[in-house]
Tab-separated table of N, CA and C in Angstrom:
chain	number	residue	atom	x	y	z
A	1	UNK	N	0.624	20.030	-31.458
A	1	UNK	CA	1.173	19.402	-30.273
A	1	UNK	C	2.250	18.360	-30.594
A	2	UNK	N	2.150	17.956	-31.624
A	2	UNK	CA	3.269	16.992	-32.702
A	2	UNK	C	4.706	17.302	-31.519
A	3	UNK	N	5.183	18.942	-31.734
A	3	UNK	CA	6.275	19.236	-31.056
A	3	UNK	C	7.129	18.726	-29.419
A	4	UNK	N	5.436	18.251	-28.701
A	4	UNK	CA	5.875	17.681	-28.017
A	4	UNK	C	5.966	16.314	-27.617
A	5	UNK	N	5.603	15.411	-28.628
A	5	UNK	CA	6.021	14.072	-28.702
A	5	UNK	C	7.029	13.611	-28.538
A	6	UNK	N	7.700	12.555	-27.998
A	6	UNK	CA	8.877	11.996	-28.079
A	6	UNK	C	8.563	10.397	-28.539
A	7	UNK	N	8.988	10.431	-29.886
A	7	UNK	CA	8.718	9.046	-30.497
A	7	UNK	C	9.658	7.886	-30.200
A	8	UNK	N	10.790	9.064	-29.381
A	8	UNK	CA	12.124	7.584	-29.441
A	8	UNK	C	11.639	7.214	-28.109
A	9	UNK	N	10.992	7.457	-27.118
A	9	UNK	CA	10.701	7.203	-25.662
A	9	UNK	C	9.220	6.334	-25.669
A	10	UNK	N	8.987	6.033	-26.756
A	10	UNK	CA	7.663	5.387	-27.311
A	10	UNK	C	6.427	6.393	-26.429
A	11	UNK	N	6.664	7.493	-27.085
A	11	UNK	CA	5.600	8.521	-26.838
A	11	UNK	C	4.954	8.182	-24.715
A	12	UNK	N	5.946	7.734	-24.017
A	12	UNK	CA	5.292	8.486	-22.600
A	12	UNK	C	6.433	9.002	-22.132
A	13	UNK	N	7.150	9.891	-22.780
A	13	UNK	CA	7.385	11.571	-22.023
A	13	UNK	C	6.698	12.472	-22.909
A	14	UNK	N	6.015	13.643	-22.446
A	14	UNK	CA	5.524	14.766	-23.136
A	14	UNK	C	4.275	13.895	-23.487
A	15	UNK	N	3.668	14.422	-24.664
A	15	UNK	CA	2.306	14.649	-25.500
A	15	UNK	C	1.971	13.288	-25.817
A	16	UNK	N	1.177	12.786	-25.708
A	16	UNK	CA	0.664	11.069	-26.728
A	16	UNK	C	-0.886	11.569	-26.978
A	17	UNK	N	-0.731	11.599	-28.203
A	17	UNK	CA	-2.556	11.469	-28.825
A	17	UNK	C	-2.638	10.156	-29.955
A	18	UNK	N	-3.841	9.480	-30.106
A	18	UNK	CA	-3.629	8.164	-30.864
A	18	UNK	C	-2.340	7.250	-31.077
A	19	UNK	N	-1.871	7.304	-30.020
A	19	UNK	CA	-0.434	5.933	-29.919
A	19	UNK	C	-1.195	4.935	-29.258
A	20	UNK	N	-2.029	4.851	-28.527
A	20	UNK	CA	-2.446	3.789	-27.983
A	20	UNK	C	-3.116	2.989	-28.833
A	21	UNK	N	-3.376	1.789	-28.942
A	21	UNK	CA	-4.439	1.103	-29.818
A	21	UNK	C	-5.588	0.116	-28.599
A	22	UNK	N	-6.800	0.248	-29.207
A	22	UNK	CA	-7.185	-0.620	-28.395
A	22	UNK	C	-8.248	-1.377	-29.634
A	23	UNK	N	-7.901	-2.910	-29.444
A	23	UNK	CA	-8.655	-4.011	-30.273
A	23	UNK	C	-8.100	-3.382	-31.986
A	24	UNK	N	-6.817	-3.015	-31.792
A	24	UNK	CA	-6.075	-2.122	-32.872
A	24	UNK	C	-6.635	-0.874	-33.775
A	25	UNK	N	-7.560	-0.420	-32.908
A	25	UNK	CA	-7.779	0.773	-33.698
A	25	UNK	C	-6.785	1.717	-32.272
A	26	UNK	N	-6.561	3.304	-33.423
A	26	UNK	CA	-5.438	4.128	-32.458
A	26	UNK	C	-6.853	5.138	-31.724
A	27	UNK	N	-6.331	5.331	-30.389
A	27	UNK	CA	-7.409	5.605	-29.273
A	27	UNK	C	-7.342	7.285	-29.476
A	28	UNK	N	-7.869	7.921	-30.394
A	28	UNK	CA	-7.979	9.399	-30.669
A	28	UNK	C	-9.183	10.054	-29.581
A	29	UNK	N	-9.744	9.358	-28.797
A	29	UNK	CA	-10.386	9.936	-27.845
A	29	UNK	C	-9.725	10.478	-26.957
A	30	UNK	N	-8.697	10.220	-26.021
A	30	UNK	CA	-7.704	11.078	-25.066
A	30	UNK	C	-6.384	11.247	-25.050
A	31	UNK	N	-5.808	12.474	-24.859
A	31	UNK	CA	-4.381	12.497	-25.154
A	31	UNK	C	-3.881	12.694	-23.468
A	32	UNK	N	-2.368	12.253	-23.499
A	32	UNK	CA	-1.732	12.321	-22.317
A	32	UNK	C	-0.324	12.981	-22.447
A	33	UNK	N	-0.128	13.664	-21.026
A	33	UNK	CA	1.079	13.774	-20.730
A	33	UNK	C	1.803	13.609	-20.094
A	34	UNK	N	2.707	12.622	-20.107
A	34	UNK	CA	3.564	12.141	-19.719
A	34	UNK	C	4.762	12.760	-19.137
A	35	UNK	N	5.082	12.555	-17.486
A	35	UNK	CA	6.806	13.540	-17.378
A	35	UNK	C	6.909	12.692	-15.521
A	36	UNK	N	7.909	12.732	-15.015
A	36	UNK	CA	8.572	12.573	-13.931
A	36	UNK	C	7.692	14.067	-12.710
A	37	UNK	N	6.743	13.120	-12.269
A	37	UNK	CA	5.982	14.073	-10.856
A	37	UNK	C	6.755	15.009	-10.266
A	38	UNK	N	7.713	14.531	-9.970
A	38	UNK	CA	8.791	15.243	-9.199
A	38	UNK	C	9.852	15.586	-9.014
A	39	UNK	N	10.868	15.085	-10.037
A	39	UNK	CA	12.131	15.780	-11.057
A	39	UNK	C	12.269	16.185	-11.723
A	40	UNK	N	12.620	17.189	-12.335
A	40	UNK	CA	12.899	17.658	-13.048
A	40	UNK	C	14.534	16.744	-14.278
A	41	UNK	N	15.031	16.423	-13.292
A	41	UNK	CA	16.409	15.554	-13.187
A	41	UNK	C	16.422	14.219	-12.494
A	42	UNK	N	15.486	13.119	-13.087
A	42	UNK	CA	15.521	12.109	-11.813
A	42	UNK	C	15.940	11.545	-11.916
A	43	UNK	N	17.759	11.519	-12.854
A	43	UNK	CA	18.800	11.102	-12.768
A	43	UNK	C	20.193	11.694	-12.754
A	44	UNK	N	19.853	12.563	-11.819
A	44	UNK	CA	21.004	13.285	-11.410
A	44	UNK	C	21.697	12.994	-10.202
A	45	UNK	N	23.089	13.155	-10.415
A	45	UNK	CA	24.016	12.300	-9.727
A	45	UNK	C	23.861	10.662	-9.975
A	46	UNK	N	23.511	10.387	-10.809
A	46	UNK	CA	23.415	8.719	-10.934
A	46	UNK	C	24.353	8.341	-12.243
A	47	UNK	N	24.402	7.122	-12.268
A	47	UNK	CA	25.534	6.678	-13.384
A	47	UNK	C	24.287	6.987	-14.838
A	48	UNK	N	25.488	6.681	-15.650
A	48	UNK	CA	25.000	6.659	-17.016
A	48	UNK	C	23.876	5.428	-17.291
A	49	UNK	N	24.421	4.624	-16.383
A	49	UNK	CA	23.963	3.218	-16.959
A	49	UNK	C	22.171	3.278	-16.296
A	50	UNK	N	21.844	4.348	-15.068
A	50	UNK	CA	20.498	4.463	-15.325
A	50	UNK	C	20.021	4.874	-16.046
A	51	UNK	N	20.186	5.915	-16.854
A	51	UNK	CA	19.631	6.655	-18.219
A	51	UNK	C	19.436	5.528	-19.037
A	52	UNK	N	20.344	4.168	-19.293
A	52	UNK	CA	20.557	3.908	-20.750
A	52	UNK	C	19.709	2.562	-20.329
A	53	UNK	N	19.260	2.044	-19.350
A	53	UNK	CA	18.386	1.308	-18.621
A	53	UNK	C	16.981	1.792	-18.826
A	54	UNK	N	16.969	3.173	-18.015
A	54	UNK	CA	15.579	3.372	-18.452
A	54	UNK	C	15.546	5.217	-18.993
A	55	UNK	N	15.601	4.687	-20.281
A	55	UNK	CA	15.864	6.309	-20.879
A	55	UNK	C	13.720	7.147	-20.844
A	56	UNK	N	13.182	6.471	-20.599
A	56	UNK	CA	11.748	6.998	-20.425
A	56	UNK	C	11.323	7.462	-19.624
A	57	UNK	N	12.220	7.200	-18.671
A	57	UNK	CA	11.853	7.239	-17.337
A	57	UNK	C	12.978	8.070	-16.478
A	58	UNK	N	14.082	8.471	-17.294
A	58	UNK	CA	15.072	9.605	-16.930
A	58	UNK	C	14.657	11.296	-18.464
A	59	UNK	N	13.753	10.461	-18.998
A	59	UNK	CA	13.971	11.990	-19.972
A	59	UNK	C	12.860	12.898	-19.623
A	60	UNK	N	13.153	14.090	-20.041
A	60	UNK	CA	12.835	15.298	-19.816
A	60	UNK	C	11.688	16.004	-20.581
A	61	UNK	N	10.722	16.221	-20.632
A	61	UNK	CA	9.781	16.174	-21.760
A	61	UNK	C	9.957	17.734	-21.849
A	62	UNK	N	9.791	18.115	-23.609
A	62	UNK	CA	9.883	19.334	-23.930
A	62	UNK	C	8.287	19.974	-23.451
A	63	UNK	N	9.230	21.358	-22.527
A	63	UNK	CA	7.521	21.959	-21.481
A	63	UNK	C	6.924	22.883	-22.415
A	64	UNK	N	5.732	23.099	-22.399
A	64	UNK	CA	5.155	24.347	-23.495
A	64	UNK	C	5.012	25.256	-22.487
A	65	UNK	N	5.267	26.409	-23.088
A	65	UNK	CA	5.326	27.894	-22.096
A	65	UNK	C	4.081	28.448	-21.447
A	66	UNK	N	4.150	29.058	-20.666
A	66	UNK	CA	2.932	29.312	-20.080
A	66	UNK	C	2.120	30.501	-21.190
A	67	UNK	N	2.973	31.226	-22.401
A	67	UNK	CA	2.788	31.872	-23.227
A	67	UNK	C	1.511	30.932	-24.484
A	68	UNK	N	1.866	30.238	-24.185
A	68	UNK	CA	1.063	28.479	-25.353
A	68	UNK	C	-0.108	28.342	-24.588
A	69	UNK	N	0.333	27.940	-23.343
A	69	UNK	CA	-1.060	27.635	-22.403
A	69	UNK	C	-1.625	28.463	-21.535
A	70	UNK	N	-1.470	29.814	-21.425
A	70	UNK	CA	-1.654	30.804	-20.277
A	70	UNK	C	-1.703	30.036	-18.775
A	71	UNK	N	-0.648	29.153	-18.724
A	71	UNK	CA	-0.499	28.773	-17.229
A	71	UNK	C	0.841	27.942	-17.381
A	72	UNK	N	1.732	27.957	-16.073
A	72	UNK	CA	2.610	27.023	-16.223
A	72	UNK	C	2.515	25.588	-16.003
A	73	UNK	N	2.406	24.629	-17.229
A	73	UNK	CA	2.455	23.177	-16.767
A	73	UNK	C	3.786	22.655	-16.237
A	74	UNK	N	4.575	23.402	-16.642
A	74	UNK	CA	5.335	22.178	-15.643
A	74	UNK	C	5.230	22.450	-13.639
A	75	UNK	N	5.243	23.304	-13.619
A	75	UNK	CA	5.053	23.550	-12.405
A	75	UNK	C	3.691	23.321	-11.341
A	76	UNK	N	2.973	23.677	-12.351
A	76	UNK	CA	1.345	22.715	-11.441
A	76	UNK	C	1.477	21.455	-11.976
A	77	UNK	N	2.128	20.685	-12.805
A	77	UNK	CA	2.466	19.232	-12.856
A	77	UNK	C	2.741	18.624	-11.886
A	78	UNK	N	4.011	20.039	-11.482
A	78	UNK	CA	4.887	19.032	-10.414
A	78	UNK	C	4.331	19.011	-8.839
A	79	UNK	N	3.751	20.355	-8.763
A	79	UNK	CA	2.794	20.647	-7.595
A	79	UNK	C	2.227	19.120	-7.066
A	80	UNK	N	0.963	19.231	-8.415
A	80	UNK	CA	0.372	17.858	-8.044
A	80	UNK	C	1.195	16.542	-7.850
A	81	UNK	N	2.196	16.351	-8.626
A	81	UNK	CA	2.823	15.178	-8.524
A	81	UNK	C	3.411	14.922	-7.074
A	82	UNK	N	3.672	15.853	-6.821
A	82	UNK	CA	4.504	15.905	-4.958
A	82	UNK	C	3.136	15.556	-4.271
A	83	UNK	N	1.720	16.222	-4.302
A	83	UNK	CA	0.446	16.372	-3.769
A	83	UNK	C	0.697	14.569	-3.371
A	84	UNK	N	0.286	14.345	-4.713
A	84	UNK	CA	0.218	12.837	-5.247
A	84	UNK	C	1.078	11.730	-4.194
A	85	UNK	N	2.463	12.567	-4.469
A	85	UNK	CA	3.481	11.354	-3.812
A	85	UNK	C	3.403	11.314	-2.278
A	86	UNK	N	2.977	12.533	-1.447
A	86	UNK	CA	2.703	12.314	-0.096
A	86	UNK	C	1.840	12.001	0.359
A	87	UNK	N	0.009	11.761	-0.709
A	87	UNK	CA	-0.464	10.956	-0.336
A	87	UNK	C	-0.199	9.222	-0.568
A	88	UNK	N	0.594	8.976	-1.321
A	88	UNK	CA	1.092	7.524	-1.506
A	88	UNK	C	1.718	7.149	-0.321
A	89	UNK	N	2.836	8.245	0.372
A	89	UNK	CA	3.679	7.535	1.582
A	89	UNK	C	2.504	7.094	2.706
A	90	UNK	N	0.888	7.564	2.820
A	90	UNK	CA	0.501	7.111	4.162
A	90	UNK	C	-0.182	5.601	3.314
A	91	UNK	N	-0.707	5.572	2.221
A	91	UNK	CA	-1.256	4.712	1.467
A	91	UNK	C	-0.384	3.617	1.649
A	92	UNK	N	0.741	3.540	1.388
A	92	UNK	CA	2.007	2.428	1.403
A	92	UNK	C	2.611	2.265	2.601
A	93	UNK	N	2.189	2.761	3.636
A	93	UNK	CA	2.489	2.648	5.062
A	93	UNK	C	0.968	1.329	5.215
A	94	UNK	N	0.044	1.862	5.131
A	94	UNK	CA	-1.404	0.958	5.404
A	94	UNK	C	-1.096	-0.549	3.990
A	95	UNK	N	-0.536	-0.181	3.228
A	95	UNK	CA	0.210	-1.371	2.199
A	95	UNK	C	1.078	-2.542	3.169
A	96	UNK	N	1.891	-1.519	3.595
A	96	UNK	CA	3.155	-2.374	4.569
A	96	UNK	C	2.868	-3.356	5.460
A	97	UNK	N	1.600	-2.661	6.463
A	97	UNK	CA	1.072	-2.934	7.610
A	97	UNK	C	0.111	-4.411	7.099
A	98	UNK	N	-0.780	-4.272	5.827
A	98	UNK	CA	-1.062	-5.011	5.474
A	98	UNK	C	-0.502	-6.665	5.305
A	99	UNK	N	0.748	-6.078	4.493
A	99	UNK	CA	1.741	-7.328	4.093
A	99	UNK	C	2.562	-7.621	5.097
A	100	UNK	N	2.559	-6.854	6.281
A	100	UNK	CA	3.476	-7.997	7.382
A	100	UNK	C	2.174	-8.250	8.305
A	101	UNK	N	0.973	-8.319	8.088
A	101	UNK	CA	0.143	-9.200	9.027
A	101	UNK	C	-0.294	-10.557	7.728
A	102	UNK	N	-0.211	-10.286	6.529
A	102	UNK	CA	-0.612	-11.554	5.667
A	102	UNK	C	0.535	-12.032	5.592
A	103	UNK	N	1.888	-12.269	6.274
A	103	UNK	CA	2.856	-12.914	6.133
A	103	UNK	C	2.865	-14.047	6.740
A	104	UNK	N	2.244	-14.247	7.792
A	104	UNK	CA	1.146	-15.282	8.849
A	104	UNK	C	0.635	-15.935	8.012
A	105	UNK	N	-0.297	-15.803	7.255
A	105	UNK	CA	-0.682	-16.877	5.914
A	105	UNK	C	-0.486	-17.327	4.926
A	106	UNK	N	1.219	-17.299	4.924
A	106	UNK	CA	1.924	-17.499	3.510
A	106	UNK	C	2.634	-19.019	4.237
A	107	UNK	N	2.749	-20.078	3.073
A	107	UNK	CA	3.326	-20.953	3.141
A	107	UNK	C	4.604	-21.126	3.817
A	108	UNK	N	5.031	-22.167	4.565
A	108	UNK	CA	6.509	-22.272	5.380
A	108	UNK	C	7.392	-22.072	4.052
A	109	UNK	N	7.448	-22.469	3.314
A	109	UNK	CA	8.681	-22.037	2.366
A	109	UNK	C	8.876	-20.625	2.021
A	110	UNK	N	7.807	-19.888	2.140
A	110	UNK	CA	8.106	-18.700	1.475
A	110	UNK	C	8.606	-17.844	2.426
A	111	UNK	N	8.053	-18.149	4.194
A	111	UNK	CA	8.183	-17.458	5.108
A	111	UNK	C	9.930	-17.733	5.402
A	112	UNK	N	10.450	-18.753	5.206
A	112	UNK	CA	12.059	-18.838	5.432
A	112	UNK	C	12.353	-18.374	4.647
A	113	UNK	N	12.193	-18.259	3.396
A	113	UNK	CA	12.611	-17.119	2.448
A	113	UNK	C	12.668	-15.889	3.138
A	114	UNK	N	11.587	-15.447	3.474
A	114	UNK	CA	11.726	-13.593	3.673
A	114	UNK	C	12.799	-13.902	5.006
A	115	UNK	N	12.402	-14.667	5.512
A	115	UNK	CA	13.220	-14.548	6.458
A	115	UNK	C	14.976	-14.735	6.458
A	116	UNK	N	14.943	-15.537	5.602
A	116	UNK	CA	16.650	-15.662	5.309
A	116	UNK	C	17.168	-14.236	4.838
A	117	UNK	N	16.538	-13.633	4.096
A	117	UNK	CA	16.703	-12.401	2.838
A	117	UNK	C	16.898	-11.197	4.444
A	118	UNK	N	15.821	-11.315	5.372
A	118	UNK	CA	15.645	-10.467	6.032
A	118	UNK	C	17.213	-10.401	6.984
A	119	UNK	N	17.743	-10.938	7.308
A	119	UNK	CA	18.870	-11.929	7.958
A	119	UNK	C	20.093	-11.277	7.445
A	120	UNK	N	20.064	-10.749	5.595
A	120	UNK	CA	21.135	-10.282	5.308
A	120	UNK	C	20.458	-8.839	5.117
A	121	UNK	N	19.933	-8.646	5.693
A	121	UNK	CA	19.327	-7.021	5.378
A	121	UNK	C	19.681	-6.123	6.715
A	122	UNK	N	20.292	-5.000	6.598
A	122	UNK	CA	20.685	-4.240	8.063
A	122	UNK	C	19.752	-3.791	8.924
A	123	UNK	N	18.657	-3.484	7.752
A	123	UNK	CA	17.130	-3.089	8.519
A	123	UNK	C	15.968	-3.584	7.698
A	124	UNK	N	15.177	-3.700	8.739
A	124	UNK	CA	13.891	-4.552	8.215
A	124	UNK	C	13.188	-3.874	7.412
A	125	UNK	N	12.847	-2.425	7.335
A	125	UNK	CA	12.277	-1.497	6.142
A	125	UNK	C	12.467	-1.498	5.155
A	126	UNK	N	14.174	-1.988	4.823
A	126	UNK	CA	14.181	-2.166	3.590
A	126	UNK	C	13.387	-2.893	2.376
A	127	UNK	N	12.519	-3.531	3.325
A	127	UNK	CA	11.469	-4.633	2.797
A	127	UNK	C	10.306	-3.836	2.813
A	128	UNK	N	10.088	-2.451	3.028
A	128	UNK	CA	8.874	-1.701	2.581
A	128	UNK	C	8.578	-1.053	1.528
A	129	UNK	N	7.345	-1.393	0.964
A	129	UNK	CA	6.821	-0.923	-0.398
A	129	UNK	C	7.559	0.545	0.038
A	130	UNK	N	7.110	1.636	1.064
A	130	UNK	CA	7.453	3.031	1.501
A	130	UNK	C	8.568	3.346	1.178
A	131	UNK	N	9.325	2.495	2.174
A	131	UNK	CA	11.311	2.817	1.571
A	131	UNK	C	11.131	2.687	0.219
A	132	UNK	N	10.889	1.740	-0.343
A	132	UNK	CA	11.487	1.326	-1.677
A	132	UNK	C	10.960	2.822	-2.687
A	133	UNK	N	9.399	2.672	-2.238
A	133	UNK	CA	8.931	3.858	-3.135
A	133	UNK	C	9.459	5.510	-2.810
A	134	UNK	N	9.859	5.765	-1.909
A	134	UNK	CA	10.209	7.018	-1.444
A	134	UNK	C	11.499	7.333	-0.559
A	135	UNK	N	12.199	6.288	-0.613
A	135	UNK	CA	13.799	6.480	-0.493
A	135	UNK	C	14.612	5.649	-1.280
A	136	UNK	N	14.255	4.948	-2.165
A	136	UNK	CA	15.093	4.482	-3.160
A	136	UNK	C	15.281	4.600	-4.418
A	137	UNK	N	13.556	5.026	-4.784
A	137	UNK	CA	13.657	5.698	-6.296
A	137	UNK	C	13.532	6.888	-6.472
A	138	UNK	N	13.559	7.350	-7.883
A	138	UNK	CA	13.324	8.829	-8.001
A	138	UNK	C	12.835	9.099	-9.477
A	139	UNK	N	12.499	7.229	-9.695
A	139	UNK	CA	12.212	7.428	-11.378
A	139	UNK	C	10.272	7.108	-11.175
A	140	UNK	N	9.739	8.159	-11.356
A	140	UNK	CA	8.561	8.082	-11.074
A	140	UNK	C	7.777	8.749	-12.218
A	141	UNK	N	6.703	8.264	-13.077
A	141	UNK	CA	6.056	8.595	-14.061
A	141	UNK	C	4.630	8.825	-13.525
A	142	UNK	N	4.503	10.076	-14.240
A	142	UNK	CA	3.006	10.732	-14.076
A	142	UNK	C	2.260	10.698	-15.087
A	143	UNK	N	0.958	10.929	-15.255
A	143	UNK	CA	0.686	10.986	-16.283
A	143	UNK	C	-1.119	11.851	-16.191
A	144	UNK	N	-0.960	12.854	-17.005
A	144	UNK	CA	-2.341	13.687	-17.125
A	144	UNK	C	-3.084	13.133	-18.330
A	145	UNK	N	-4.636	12.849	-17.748
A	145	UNK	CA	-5.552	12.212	-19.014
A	145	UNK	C	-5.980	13.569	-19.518
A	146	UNK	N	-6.663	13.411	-20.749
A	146	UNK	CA	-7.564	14.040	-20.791
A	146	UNK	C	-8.373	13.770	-22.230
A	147	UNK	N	-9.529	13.585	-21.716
A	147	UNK	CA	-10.334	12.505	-22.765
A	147	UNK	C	-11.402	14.161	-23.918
A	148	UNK	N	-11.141	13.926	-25.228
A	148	UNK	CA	-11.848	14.737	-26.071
A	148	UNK	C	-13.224	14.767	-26.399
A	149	UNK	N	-14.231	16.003	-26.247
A	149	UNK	CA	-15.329	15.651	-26.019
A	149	UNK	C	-16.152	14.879	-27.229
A	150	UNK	N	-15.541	15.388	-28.612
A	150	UNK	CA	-16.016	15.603	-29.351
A	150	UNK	C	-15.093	14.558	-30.453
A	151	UNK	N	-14.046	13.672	-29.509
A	151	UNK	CA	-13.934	12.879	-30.863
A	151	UNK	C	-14.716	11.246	-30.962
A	152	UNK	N	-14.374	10.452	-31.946
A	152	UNK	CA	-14.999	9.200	-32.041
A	152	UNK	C	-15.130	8.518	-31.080
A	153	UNK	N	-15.947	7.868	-30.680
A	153	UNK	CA	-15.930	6.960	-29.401
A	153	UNK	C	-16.010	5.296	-30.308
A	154	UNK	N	-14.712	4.630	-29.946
A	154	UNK	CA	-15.217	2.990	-30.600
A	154	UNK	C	-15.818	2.033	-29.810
A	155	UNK	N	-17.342	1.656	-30.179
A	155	UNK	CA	-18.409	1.432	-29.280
A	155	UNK	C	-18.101	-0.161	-29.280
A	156	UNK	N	-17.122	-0.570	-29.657
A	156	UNK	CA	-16.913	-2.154	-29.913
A	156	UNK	C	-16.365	-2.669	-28.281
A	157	UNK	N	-16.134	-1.261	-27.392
A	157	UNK	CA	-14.917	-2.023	-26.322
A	157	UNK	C	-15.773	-2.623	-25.242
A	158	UNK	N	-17.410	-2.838	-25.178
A	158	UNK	CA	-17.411	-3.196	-23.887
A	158	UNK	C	-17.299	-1.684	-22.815
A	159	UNK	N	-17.219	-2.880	-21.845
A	159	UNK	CA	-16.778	-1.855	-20.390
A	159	UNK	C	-15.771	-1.239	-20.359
A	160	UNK	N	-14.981	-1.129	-21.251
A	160	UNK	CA	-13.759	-0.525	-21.372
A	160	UNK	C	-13.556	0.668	-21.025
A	161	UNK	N	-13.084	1.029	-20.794
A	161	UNK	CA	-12.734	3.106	-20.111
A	161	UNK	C	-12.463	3.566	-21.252
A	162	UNK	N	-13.496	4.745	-21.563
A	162	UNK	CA	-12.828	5.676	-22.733
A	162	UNK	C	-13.821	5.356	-23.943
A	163	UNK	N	-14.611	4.330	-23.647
A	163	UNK	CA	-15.130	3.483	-24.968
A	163	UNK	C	-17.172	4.079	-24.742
């Protein structure tokens, strides 16, 4: 699986097995894969200067064939990742709704803040987790666990996940 690592992206596009450390030992219990839910290209049509900003988060992870895995991952990746992202838009709608009724209990300074900011804004959405997450970006990272049955478990972590 080596092949699909990307070491210059600090291993989250494609394959990561033992890159993680936890209490510095490397976490050989689950490997992940890492790729963009729902682009294929989620910097297309954009300047250079997003790539070179966030090159982890615009690259492309090398896909293994459905010939390797008798199924296509990139495509039930992306399935789920879309699954994923349209349950986030009602989640971040009930987010939104949240944060403009606790805006009532935020200090007078902070409230002339949003409010000044709001003042130079054409529309008030622009101030939603929703917009922001689903009409402004397109750099979105996924990521598949999957924990090994049969390797070491380091019993030092506590409550830790994985441990």
């Amino acid at each position: 699986l080596e092949k699909y690592e990307r070491p210059e992206h600090n291993y989250v596009v494609g394959w990561s097995r033992g890159r993680e450390k936890f209490r510095g030992v490397e976490d050989v219990a689950k490997g992940s894969w890492y790729a963009n839910g729902l682009y294929a290209e989620p910097a297309q049509n954009e300047s250079d200067t997003l790539k070179a900003k966030y090159p982890a988060s615009t690259a492309e992870p090398l896909w293994p064939t459905s010939d390797e895995l008798g199924a296509d991952l990139e495509s039930s990746f992306r399935q789920l990742g879309s699954s994923l992202y349209q349950v986030s838009r009602h989640v971040l709608r009930h987010c939104d709704a949240w944060l403009a009724n606790a805006r009532s209990l935020l200090p007078w300074h902070l409230k002339l803040r949003i409010h000044l900011a709001t003042l130079f804004q054409k529309k008030r959405k622009l101030f939603s987790l929703e917009h922001i997450t689903h009409e402004l970006s397109r750099l979105h990272v996924a990521r598949l666990l999957h924990y090994f049955p049969d390797a070491p478990l380091n019993t030092d972590g506590g409550d830790w996940c994985g441990c």
